[in-house]
GROMACS .gro file of C-alpha atoms in nm:
model
  326
    1UNK     CA    1  -3.792   8.695   4.438
    2UNK     CA    2  -3.427   8.790   4.486
    3UNK     CA    3  -3.391   8.497   4.721
    4UNK     CA    4  -3.545   8.261   4.465
    5UNK     CA    5  -3.313   8.393   4.193
    6UNK     CA    6  -3.013   8.343   4.420
    7UNK     CA    7  -3.116   7.987   4.497
    8UNK     CA    8  -3.152   7.914   4.121
    9UNK     CA    9  -2.812   8.065   4.050
   10UNK     CA   10  -2.650   7.859   4.326
   11UNK     CA   11  -2.801   7.532   4.215
   12UNK     CA   12  -2.720   7.568   3.840
   13UNK     CA   13  -2.343   7.491   3.868
   14UNK     CA   14  -2.415   7.188   4.084
   15UNK     CA   15  -2.678   7.063   3.841
   16UNK     CA   16  -2.457   7.127   3.543
   17UNK     CA   17  -2.169   6.944   3.714
   18UNK     CA   18  -2.395   6.652   3.796
   19UNK     CA   19  -2.514   6.624   3.436
   20UNK     CA   20  -2.158   6.650   3.303
   21UNK     CA   21  -2.015   6.397   3.547
   22UNK     CA   22  -2.303   6.161   3.481
   23UNK     CA   23  -2.288   6.194   3.105
   24UNK     CA   24  -1.916   6.141   3.047
   25UNK     CA   25  -1.868   5.802   3.209
   26UNK     CA   26  -2.195   5.665   3.068
   27UNK     CA   27  -2.175   5.779   2.707
   28UNK     CA   28  -1.809   5.704   2.618
   29UNK     CA   29  -1.780   5.352   2.759
   30UNK     CA   30  -2.122   5.260   2.619
   31UNK     CA   31  -2.033   5.380   2.269
   32UNK     CA   32  -1.682   5.233   2.277
   33UNK     CA   33  -1.779   4.900   2.425
   34UNK     CA   34  -2.103   4.856   2.235
   35UNK     CA   35  -1.987   4.970   1.895
   36UNK     CA   36  -1.696   4.733   1.839
   37UNK     CA   37  -1.861   4.409   1.948
   38UNK     CA   38  -2.167   4.496   1.737
   39UNK     CA   39  -1.952   4.545   1.427
   40UNK     CA   40  -1.769   4.216   1.481
   41UNK     CA   41  -2.083   4.031   1.573
   42UNK     CA   42  -2.266   4.146   1.258
   43UNK     CA   43  -1.968   4.098   1.024
   44UNK     CA   44  -2.013   3.817   0.773
   45UNK     CA   45  -1.770   3.523   0.804
   46UNK     CA   46  -1.505   3.515   0.534
   47UNK     CA   47  -1.506   3.241   0.274
   48UNK     CA   48  -1.184   3.104   0.421
   49UNK     CA   49  -1.338   3.078   0.767
   50UNK     CA   50  -1.656   2.926   0.629
   51UNK     CA   51  -1.461   2.660   0.441
   52UNK     CA   52  -1.295   2.522   0.752
   53UNK     CA   53  -1.509   2.298   0.973
   54UNK     CA   54  -1.480   2.360   1.344
   55UNK     CA   55  -1.213   2.158   1.523
   56UNK     CA   56  -1.340   2.029   1.854
   57UNK     CA   57  -1.089   2.007   2.138
   58UNK     CA   58  -1.008   1.652   2.241
   59UNK     CA   59  -1.057   1.524   2.591
   60UNK     CA   60  -0.753   1.405   2.789
   61UNK     CA   61  -0.663   1.054   2.681
   62UNK     CA   62  -0.552   0.765   2.900
   63UNK     CA   63  -0.253   0.554   2.798
   64UNK     CA   64  -0.481   0.258   2.726
   65UNK     CA   65  -0.704   0.470   2.504
   66UNK     CA   66  -0.398   0.600   2.318
   67UNK     CA   67  -0.273   0.246   2.255
   68UNK     CA   68  -0.613   0.138   2.124
   69UNK     CA   69  -0.634   0.444   1.898
   70UNK     CA   70  -0.274   0.386   1.775
   71UNK     CA   71  -0.350   0.026   1.680
   72UNK     CA   72  -0.665   0.135   1.502
   73UNK     CA   73  -0.461   0.389   1.305
   74UNK     CA   74  -0.229   0.106   1.203
   75UNK     CA   75  -0.524  -0.101   1.084
   76UNK     CA   76  -0.664   0.194   0.888
   77UNK     CA   77  -0.326   0.259   0.728
   78UNK     CA   78  -0.302  -0.109   0.634
   79UNK     CA   79  -0.628  -0.075   0.440
   80UNK     CA   80  -0.518   0.252   0.283
   81UNK     CA   81  -0.172   0.126   0.181
   82UNK     CA   82  -0.196  -0.253   0.134
   83UNK     CA   83   0.107  -0.231  -0.097
   84UNK     CA   84   0.331  -0.030   0.141
   85UNK     CA   85   0.695  -0.125   0.088
   86UNK     CA   86   1.048   0.021   0.096
   87UNK     CA   87   1.075   0.271  -0.190
   88UNK     CA   88   1.440   0.199  -0.263
   89UNK     CA   89   1.525  -0.035  -0.550
   90UNK     CA   90   1.745  -0.328  -0.439
   91UNK     CA   91   1.813  -0.691  -0.519
   92UNK     CA   92   2.020  -0.802  -0.217
   93UNK     CA   93   2.112  -0.686   0.137
   94UNK     CA   94   2.429  -0.506   0.018
   95UNK     CA   95   2.236  -0.300  -0.238
   96UNK     CA   96   1.973  -0.208   0.020
   97UNK     CA   97   2.240  -0.108   0.273
   98UNK     CA   98   2.418   0.115   0.020
   99UNK     CA   99   2.093   0.267  -0.110
  100UNK     CA  100   1.977   0.348   0.242
  101UNK     CA  101   2.303   0.526   0.323
  102UNK     CA  102   2.267   0.726   0.001
  103UNK     CA  103   1.905   0.819   0.081
  104UNK     CA  104   2.006   1.063   0.357
  105UNK     CA  105   1.905   1.420   0.268
  106UNK     CA  106   1.764   1.325  -0.072
  107UNK     CA  107   1.467   1.145  -0.225
  108UNK     CA  108   1.441   0.773  -0.282
  109UNK     CA  109   1.371   0.846  -0.648
  110UNK     CA  110   1.705   1.024  -0.682
  111UNK     CA  111   1.878   0.727  -0.522
  112UNK     CA  112   1.697   0.486  -0.753
  113UNK     CA  113   1.815   0.689  -1.051
  114UNK     CA  114   2.175   0.672  -0.925
  115UNK     CA  115   2.221   0.314  -0.802
  116UNK     CA  116   2.201   0.124  -1.135
  117UNK     CA  117   2.528   0.279  -1.255
  118UNK     CA  118   2.676   0.249  -0.905
  119UNK     CA  119   2.607  -0.125  -0.870
  120UNK     CA  120   2.713  -0.191  -1.229
  121UNK     CA  121   3.055  -0.047  -1.141
  122UNK     CA  122   3.077  -0.178  -0.782
  123UNK     CA  123   2.857  -0.490  -0.753
  124UNK     CA  124   3.015  -0.631  -0.432
  125UNK     CA  125   3.158  -0.499  -0.104
  126UNK     CA  126   3.504  -0.602  -0.225
  127UNK     CA  127   3.464  -0.389  -0.538
  128UNK     CA  128   3.338  -0.086  -0.347
  129UNK     CA  129   3.608  -0.119  -0.080
  130UNK     CA  130   3.871  -0.089  -0.353
  131UNK     CA  131   3.701   0.205  -0.525
  132UNK     CA  132   3.887   0.522  -0.611
  133UNK     CA  133   3.723   0.785  -0.385
  134UNK     CA  134   3.705   1.051  -0.658
  135UNK     CA  135   3.546   0.811  -0.906
  136UNK     CA  136   3.293   0.691  -0.648
  137UNK     CA  137   3.209   1.050  -0.555
  138UNK     CA  138   3.137   1.130  -0.919
  139UNK     CA  139   2.894   0.839  -0.952
  140UNK     CA  140   2.695   0.929  -0.640
  141UNK     CA  141   2.719   1.308  -0.681
  142UNK     CA  142   2.345   1.346  -0.769
  143UNK     CA  143   2.244   1.226  -0.420
  144UNK     CA  144   2.419   1.517  -0.246
  145UNK     CA  145   2.680   1.517   0.032
  146UNK     CA  146   2.871   1.285  -0.200
  147UNK     CA  147   3.211   1.318  -0.029
  148UNK     CA  148   3.082   1.209   0.312
  149UNK     CA  149   2.869   0.936   0.154
  150UNK     CA  150   3.160   0.804  -0.052
  151UNK     CA  151   3.373   0.786   0.261
  152UNK     CA  152   3.097   0.596   0.443
  153UNK     CA  153   3.042   0.354   0.154
  154UNK     CA  154   3.413   0.270   0.124
  155UNK     CA  155   3.433   0.236   0.503
  156UNK     CA  156   3.135   0.004   0.540
  157UNK     CA  157   3.242  -0.202   0.237
  158UNK     CA  158   3.589  -0.243   0.384
  159UNK     CA  159   3.438  -0.355   0.715
  160UNK     CA  160   3.212  -0.603   0.536
  161UNK     CA  161   3.510  -0.743   0.348
  162UNK     CA  162   3.748  -0.762   0.642
  163UNK     CA  163   3.518  -0.844   0.935
  164UNK     CA  164   3.210  -1.017   0.791
  165UNK     CA  165   3.346  -1.217   0.498
  166UNK     CA  166   3.193  -0.984   0.240
  167UNK     CA  167   2.839  -1.045   0.370
  168UNK     CA  168   2.597  -0.801   0.530
  169UNK     CA  169   2.532  -0.916   0.889
  170UNK     CA  170   2.177  -0.986   0.998
  171UNK     CA  171   2.211  -0.851   1.353
  172UNK     CA  172   2.147  -0.495   1.473
  173UNK     CA  173   2.453  -0.502   1.701
  174UNK     CA  174   2.677  -0.583   1.402
  175UNK     CA  175   2.517  -0.345   1.154
  176UNK     CA  176   2.555  -0.036   1.372
  177UNK     CA  177   2.932  -0.095   1.391
  178UNK     CA  178   2.962  -0.022   1.018
  179UNK     CA  179   3.070   0.332   0.917
  180UNK     CA  180   2.770   0.550   0.828
  181UNK     CA  181   2.515   0.300   0.963
  182UNK     CA  182   2.285   0.397   1.249
  183UNK     CA  183   1.976   0.233   1.395
  184UNK     CA  184   1.749   0.370   1.123
  185UNK     CA  185   1.958   0.224   0.840
  186UNK     CA  186   2.010  -0.100   1.033
  187UNK     CA  187   1.635  -0.145   1.088
  188UNK     CA  188   1.565  -0.082   0.719
  189UNK     CA  189   1.809  -0.358   0.624
  190UNK     CA  190   1.695  -0.600   0.894
  191UNK     CA  191   1.326  -0.559   0.822
  192UNK     CA  192   1.342  -0.568   0.443
  193UNK     CA  193   1.642  -0.787   0.363
  194UNK     CA  194   1.633  -1.034   0.654
  195UNK     CA  195   1.273  -1.030   0.775
  196UNK     CA  196   1.378  -0.918   1.124
  197UNK     CA  197   1.114  -0.679   1.267
  198UNK     CA  198   1.235  -0.323   1.318
  199UNK     CA  199   1.095   0.030   1.348
  200UNK     CA  200   1.248   0.276   1.103
  201UNK     CA  201   1.237   0.627   1.250
  202UNK     CA  202   1.307   0.871   0.967
  203UNK     CA  203   1.180   1.228   0.956
  204UNK     CA  204   0.836   1.118   0.834
  205UNK     CA  205   0.789   0.851   1.099
  206UNK     CA  206   0.905   1.078   1.382
  207UNK     CA  207   0.676   1.361   1.269
  208UNK     CA  208   0.367   1.141   1.245
  209UNK     CA  209   0.439   0.956   1.570
  210UNK     CA  210   0.424   1.293   1.746
  211UNK     CA  211   0.119   1.413   1.552
  212UNK     CA  212  -0.064   1.090   1.631
  213UNK     CA  213   0.013   1.139   2.000
  214UNK     CA  214   0.218   0.819   2.030
  215UNK     CA  215   0.512   1.006   2.183
  216UNK     CA  216   0.645   1.356   2.247
  217UNK     CA  217   1.008   1.252   2.204
  218UNK     CA  218   1.227   1.416   1.939
  219UNK     CA  219   1.527   1.182   1.957
  220UNK     CA  220   1.483   0.901   1.698
  221UNK     CA  221   1.600   0.627   1.935
  222UNK     CA  222   1.355   0.740   2.205
  223UNK     CA  223   1.076   0.756   1.946
  224UNK     CA  224   1.161   0.402   1.837
  225UNK     CA  225   1.153   0.268   2.191
  226UNK     CA  226   0.827   0.446   2.275
  227UNK     CA  227   0.647   0.319   1.964
  228UNK     CA  228   0.786  -0.033   2.015
  229UNK     CA  229   0.591  -0.052   2.342
  230UNK     CA  230   0.262   0.025   2.165
  231UNK     CA  231   0.267  -0.231   1.884
  232UNK     CA  232   0.345  -0.603   1.871
  233UNK     CA  233   0.687  -0.683   1.728
  234UNK     CA  234   0.537  -0.858   1.427
  235UNK     CA  235   0.393  -0.525   1.311
  236UNK     CA  236   0.707  -0.311   1.340
  237UNK     CA  237   0.838  -0.335   0.983
  238UNK     CA  238   0.505  -0.288   0.805
  239UNK     CA  239   0.401  -0.018   1.050
  240UNK     CA  240   0.714   0.174   0.949
  241UNK     CA  241   0.627   0.146   0.579
  242UNK     CA  242   0.265   0.252   0.632
  243UNK     CA  243   0.350   0.554   0.844
  244UNK     CA  244   0.624   0.668   0.604
  245UNK     CA  245   0.387   0.620   0.308
  246UNK     CA  246   0.126   0.833   0.482
  247UNK     CA  247   0.379   1.103   0.568
  248UNK     CA  248   0.498   1.125   0.208
  249UNK     CA  249   0.155   1.119   0.048
  250UNK     CA  250  -0.089   1.296   0.281
  251UNK     CA  251   0.051   1.407   0.618
  252UNK     CA  252   0.323   1.637   0.486
  253UNK     CA  253   0.561   1.835   0.702
  254UNK     CA  254   0.469   2.191   0.603
  255UNK     CA  255   0.109   2.152   0.488
  256UNK     CA  256  -0.065   1.825   0.574
  257UNK     CA  257  -0.377   1.748   0.371
  258UNK     CA  258  -0.609   1.713   0.671
  259UNK     CA  259  -0.924   1.760   0.462
  260UNK     CA  260  -0.834   1.459   0.244
  261UNK     CA  261  -0.710   1.229   0.520
  262UNK     CA  262  -0.913   0.912   0.583
  263UNK     CA  263  -0.776   0.876   0.936
  264UNK     CA  264  -0.853   1.234   1.038
  265UNK     CA  265  -1.107   1.125   1.304
  266UNK     CA  266  -0.829   0.937   1.484
  267UNK     CA  267  -0.568   1.216   1.468
  268UNK     CA  268  -0.515   1.461   1.757
  269UNK     CA  269  -0.333   1.695   1.516
  270UNK     CA  270  -0.630   1.730   1.282
  271UNK     CA  271  -0.657   2.096   1.188
  272UNK     CA  272  -0.286   2.170   1.157
  273UNK     CA  273  -0.311   2.144   0.779
  274UNK     CA  274  -0.553   2.230   0.498
  275UNK     CA  275  -0.910   2.144   0.596
  276UNK     CA  276  -1.093   2.230   0.276
  277UNK     CA  277  -1.140   1.895   0.095
  278UNK     CA  278  -1.085   2.034  -0.255
  279UNK     CA  279  -0.769   2.223  -0.161
  280UNK     CA  280  -0.644   1.928   0.043
  281UNK     CA  281  -0.686   1.688  -0.250
  282UNK     CA  282  -0.451   1.905  -0.455
  283UNK     CA  283  -0.179   1.846  -0.194
  284UNK     CA  284  -0.183   1.467  -0.231
  285UNK     CA  285   0.133   1.312  -0.373
  286UNK     CA  286   0.235   0.998  -0.561
  287UNK     CA  287  -0.043   0.752  -0.638
  288UNK     CA  288  -0.287   0.940  -0.410
  289UNK     CA  289  -0.243   1.238  -0.641
  290UNK     CA  290  -0.249   1.026  -0.956
  291UNK     CA  291   0.131   1.015  -0.991
  292UNK     CA  292   0.379   0.724  -0.979
  293UNK     CA  293   0.579   0.634  -0.670
  294UNK     CA  294   0.954   0.659  -0.626
  295UNK     CA  295   1.062   0.311  -0.733
  296UNK     CA  296   1.191   0.251  -1.084
  297UNK     CA  297   1.185  -0.127  -1.032
  298UNK     CA  298   0.887  -0.181  -0.798
  299UNK     CA  299   0.820  -0.523  -0.645
  300UNK     CA  300   0.577  -0.753  -0.821
  301UNK     CA  301   0.297  -0.693  -0.571
  302UNK     CA  302   0.312  -0.315  -0.616
  303UNK     CA  303   0.012  -0.191  -0.816
  304UNK     CA  304   0.078  -0.085  -1.173
  305UNK     CA  305  -0.056   0.234  -1.324
  306UNK     CA  306  -0.410   0.102  -1.359
  307UNK     CA  307  -0.414  -0.037  -1.006
  308UNK     CA  308  -0.271   0.286  -0.867
  309UNK     CA  309  -0.544   0.485  -1.037
  310UNK     CA  310  -0.810   0.248  -0.905
  311UNK     CA  311  -0.668   0.287  -0.555
  312UNK     CA  312  -0.663   0.666  -0.592
  313UNK     CA  313  -1.029   0.658  -0.703
  314UNK     CA  314  -1.122   0.441  -0.406
  315UNK     CA  315  -0.935   0.683  -0.182
  316UNK     CA  316  -1.137   0.976  -0.317
  317UNK     CA  317  -1.454   0.783  -0.244
  318UNK     CA  318  -1.345   0.720   0.114
  319UNK     CA  319  -1.267   1.089   0.161
  320UNK     CA  320  -1.605   1.192   0.018
  321UNK     CA  321  -1.785   0.967   0.266
  322UNK     CA  322  -1.564   1.074   0.555
  323UNK     CA  323  -1.739   1.240   0.848
  324UNK     CA  324  -1.465   1.418   1.041
  325UNK     CA  325  -1.552   1.440   1.409
  326UNK     CA  326  -1.261   1.526   1.637
   0.00000   0.00000   0.00000
C-alpha cells in the first residue's frame, strides 16, 4: 500500500505537467485564431462596401488588343460627345492663339470672359505688339499669371508682325518658335484654325491616356507620340476634343465618376473613382450634369439648352442600361 501511494505521488507531477503543457498550446492559439476570423466572417458588410460592385482584375493585354480597345473608346466617345469642340471662343487664328496662351492654369470660361475686352482693345498682332505692358496686364489679370502671359503675348505678337507679316503661321515648326507657344498650343491652333491634324496633350488628355492604358508616359511630348501611333492621323484633332471633354465632364482628376461612365467596361482604371451610380451622377459636370459648357459664343453646331438637356437625358439612359464588367 505504501508502494502504491509512492507510485501515485511520483506520477502526479508528471501527469499534471503533461496536462498543463498540452492545454496551453492548444487552448490559446485555438481561441486567438478562431475567434477573430469568426467575428470578421460573421460581420455584416457595410453599406459603403455593399454599394460598390466588385472590380475584376484584368488579364494582361497585348499591344494589338490595346489598340483595338483604344479605337473602340474613341468610337464610344464620338457617340457620347458628337458636338465635341474647342471650348475657347475665337473668330480667327490670332484670337485662338492668344486665347490658348491665356488658358494656362485657368478655365476656358474665365478666358472667354476676358477675351472680348482684350480683342476689342488689341484686335491684331500689330496692336498687341505695341501694347503698354501694364495696360495689357490689367486686361488679362483675371486669367492669372498675368505678367508672364502679357510678356508672352507681346513677344508672340511682335514675332508675328516682324517675321510672319502679321499672320499666324500654319506650320508646327513655325508656331513653336513663338514666345509662350509649345506643342500643345501649336496643335490647338493647327487643328482648329487650319484643319491640320494634331493631338493636344493637356492635363486632361494626359491623365486619361494613362488611365485608358494607352501609355505610361508622363511627358506631354512622349504621350503625344505614343497616342499618335495608335490612331489614324485623320482622328487626332477630334480625338483630342473627345478625350478632353470626357476628362472635364466625367473622368475627373480627383474623383472620377466611374459609376456614371458609359465607357467603364473599356477602362482599365475603372474603380479608381466613385462606383455608386447615384453618387457618381452627382459628380457629372457641364451638360452631363445639366449645366452649360464653357463657351460664351458656342459654334452653330453646338447643342443649345434644350439639346444639351436631351443629350444629358440620353446619357442617363445609357448609364442605367450599362452593365459594367471589367
